[in-house]
PDB file of C-alpha atoms in Angstrom:
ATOM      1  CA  UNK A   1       2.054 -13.536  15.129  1.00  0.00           C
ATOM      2  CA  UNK A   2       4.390 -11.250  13.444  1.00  0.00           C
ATOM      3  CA  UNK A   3       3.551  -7.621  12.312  1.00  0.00           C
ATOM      4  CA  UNK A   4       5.400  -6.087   9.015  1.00  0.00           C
ATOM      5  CA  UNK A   5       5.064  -3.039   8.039  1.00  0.00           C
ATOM      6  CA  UNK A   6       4.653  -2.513   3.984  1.00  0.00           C
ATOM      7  CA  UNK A   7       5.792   1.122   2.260  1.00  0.00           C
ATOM      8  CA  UNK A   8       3.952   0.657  -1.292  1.00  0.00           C
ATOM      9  CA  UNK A   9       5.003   3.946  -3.469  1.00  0.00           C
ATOM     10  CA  UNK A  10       3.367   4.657  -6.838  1.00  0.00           C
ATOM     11  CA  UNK A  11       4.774   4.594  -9.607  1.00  0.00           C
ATOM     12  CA  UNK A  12       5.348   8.183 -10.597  1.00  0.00           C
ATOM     13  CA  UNK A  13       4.488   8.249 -14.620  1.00  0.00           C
ATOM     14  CA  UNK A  14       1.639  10.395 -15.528  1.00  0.00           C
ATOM     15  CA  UNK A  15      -0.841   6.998 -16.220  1.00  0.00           C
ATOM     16  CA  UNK A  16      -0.129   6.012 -12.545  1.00  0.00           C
ATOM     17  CA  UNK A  17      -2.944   6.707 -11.373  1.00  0.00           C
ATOM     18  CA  UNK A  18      -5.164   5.822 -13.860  1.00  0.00           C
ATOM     19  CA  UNK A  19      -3.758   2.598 -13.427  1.00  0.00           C
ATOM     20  CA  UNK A  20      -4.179   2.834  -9.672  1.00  0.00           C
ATOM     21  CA  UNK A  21      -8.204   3.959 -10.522  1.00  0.00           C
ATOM     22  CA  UNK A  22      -8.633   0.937 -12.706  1.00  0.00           C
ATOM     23  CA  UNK A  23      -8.163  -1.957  -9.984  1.00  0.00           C
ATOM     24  CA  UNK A  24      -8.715   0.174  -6.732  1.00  0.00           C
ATOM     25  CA  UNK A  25     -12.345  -1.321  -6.269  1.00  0.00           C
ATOM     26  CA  UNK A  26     -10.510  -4.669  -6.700  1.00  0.00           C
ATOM     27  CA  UNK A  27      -7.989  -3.570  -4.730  1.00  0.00           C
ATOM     28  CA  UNK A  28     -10.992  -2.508  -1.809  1.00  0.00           C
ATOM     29  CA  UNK A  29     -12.259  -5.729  -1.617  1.00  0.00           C
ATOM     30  CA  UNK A  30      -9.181  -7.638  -1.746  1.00  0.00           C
ATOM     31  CA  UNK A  31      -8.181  -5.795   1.261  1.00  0.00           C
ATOM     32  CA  UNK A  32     -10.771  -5.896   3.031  1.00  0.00           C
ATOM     33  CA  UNK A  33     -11.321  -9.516   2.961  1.00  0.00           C
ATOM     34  CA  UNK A  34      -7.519 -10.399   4.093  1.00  0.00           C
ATOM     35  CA  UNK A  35      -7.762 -10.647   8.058  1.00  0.00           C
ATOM     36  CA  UNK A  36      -3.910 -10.727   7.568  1.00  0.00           C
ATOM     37  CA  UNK A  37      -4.232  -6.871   6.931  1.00  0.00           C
ATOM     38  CA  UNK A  38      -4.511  -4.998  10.289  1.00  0.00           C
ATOM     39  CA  UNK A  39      -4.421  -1.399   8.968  1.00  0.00           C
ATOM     40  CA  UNK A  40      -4.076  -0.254   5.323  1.00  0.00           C
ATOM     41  CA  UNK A  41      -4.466   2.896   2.744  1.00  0.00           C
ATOM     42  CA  UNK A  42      -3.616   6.114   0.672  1.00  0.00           C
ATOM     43  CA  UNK A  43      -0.470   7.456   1.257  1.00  0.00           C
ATOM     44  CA  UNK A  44      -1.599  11.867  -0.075  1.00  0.00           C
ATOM     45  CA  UNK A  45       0.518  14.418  -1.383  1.00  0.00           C
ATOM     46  CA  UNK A  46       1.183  17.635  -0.991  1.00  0.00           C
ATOM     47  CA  UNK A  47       1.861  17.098   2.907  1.00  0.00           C
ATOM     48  CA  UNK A  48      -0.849  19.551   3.621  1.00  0.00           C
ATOM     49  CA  UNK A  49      -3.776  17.234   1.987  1.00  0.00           C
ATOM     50  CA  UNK A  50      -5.944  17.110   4.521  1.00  0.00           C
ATOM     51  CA  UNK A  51      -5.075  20.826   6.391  1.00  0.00           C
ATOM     52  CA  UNK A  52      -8.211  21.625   4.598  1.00  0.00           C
ATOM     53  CA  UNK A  53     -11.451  20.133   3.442  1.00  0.00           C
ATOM     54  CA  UNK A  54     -10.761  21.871   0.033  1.00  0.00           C
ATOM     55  CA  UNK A  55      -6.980  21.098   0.372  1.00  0.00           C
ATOM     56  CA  UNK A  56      -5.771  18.962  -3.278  1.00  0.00           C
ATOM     57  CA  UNK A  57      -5.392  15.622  -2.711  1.00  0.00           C
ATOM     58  CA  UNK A  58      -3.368  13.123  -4.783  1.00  0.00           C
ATOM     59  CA  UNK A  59      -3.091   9.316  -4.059  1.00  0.00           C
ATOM     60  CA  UNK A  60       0.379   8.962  -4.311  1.00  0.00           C
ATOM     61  CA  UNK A  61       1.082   5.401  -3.148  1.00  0.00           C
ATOM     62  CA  UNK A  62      -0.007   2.940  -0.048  1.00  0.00           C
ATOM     63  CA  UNK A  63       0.831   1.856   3.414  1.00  0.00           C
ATOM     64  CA  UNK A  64      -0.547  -1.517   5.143  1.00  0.00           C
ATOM     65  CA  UNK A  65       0.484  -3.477   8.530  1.00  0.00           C
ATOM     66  CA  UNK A  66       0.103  -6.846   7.715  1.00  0.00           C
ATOM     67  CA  UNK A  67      -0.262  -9.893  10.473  1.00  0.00           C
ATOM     68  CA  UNK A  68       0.986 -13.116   9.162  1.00  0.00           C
ATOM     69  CA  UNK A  69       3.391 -15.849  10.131  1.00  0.00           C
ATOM     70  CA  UNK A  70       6.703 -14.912   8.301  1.00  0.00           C
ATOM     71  CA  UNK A  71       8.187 -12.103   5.965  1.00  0.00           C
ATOM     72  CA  UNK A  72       7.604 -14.548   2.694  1.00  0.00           C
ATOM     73  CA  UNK A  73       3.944 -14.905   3.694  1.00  0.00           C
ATOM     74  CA  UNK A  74       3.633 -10.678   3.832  1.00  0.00           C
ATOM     75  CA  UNK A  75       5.909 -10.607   0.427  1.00  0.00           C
ATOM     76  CA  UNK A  76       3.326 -12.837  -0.763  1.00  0.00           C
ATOM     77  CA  UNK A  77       0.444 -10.992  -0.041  1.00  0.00           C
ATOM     78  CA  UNK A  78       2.167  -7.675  -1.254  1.00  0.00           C
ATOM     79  CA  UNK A  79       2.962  -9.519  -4.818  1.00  0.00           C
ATOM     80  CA  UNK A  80      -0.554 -11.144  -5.156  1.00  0.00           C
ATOM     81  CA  UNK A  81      -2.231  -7.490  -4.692  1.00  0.00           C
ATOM     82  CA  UNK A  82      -3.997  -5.704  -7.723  1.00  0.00           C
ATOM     83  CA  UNK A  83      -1.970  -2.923  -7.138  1.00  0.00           C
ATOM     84  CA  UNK A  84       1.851  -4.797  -7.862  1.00  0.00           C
ATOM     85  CA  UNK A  85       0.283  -7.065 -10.785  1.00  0.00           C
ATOM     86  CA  UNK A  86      -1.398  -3.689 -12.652  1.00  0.00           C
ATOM     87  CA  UNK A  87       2.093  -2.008 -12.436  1.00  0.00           C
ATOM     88  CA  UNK A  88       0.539   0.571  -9.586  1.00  0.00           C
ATOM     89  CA  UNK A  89       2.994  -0.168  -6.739  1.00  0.00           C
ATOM     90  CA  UNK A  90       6.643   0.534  -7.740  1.00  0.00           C
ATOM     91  CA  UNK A  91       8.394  -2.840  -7.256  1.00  0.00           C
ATOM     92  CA  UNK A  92      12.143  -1.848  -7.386  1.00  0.00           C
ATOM     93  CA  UNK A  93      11.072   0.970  -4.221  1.00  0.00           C
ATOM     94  CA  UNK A  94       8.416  -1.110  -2.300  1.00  0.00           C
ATOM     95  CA  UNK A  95       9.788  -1.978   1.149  1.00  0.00           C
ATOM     96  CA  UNK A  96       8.765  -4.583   3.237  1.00  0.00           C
ATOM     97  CA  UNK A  97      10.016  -4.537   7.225  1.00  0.00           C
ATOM     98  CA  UNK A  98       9.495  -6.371  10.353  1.00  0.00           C
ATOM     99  CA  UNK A  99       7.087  -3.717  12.761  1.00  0.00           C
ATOM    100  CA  UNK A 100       6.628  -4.213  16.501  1.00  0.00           C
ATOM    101  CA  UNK A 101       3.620  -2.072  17.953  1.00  0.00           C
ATOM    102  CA  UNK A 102       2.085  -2.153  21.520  1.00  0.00           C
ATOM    103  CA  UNK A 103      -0.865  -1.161  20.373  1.00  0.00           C
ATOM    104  CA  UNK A 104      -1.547  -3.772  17.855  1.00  0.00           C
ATOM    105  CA  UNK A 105      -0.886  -6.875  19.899  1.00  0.00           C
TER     106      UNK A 105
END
């Protein structure tokens, strides 16, 4: 079965991530119960977020691999999430691609 690879930003305002706090236990178990997700999770800023145990970390949008039969079952899946209905995941910048991986077939 096809693999696509999803690039979810947030949205950059300062309640972003208040927003993304509000529905991200939702969000958990959502995920967790699709077995059309293969890998998923916090994209961090600064680039040097986990150089340190200490390091600042801010949750500054999401990327997932998703299994499933075409690219309108994955933009499906994307547009049913917590995340794009609670205004979390910037729609206009989300990207949605075909991914090929050795190591996941």
């Amino acid at each position: 079965m096809p693999l696509f690879a999803v690039y979810a930003p947030d949205y950059t305002d300062e309640e972003a991530i208040q927003r993304r706090l509000a529905v991200r236990e939702s969000h958990l178990a959502n995920a967790a119960a699709n077995p059309a997700i293969k890998v998923g999770g916090a994209m961090l800023s600064p680039n040097e977020a986990l150089d340190a145990p200490d390091a600042e970390k801010k949750m500054i949008g999401s990327m997932l691999v998703l299994e499933c039969a075409s690219y309108a079952d994955a933009k499906k899946i994307i547009e049913s999430d917590v995340y794009w209905s609670g205004n979390v995941w910037d729609k206009e910048n989300t990207v949605i691609r075909p991914f090929v991986s050795p190591k996941l077939h």
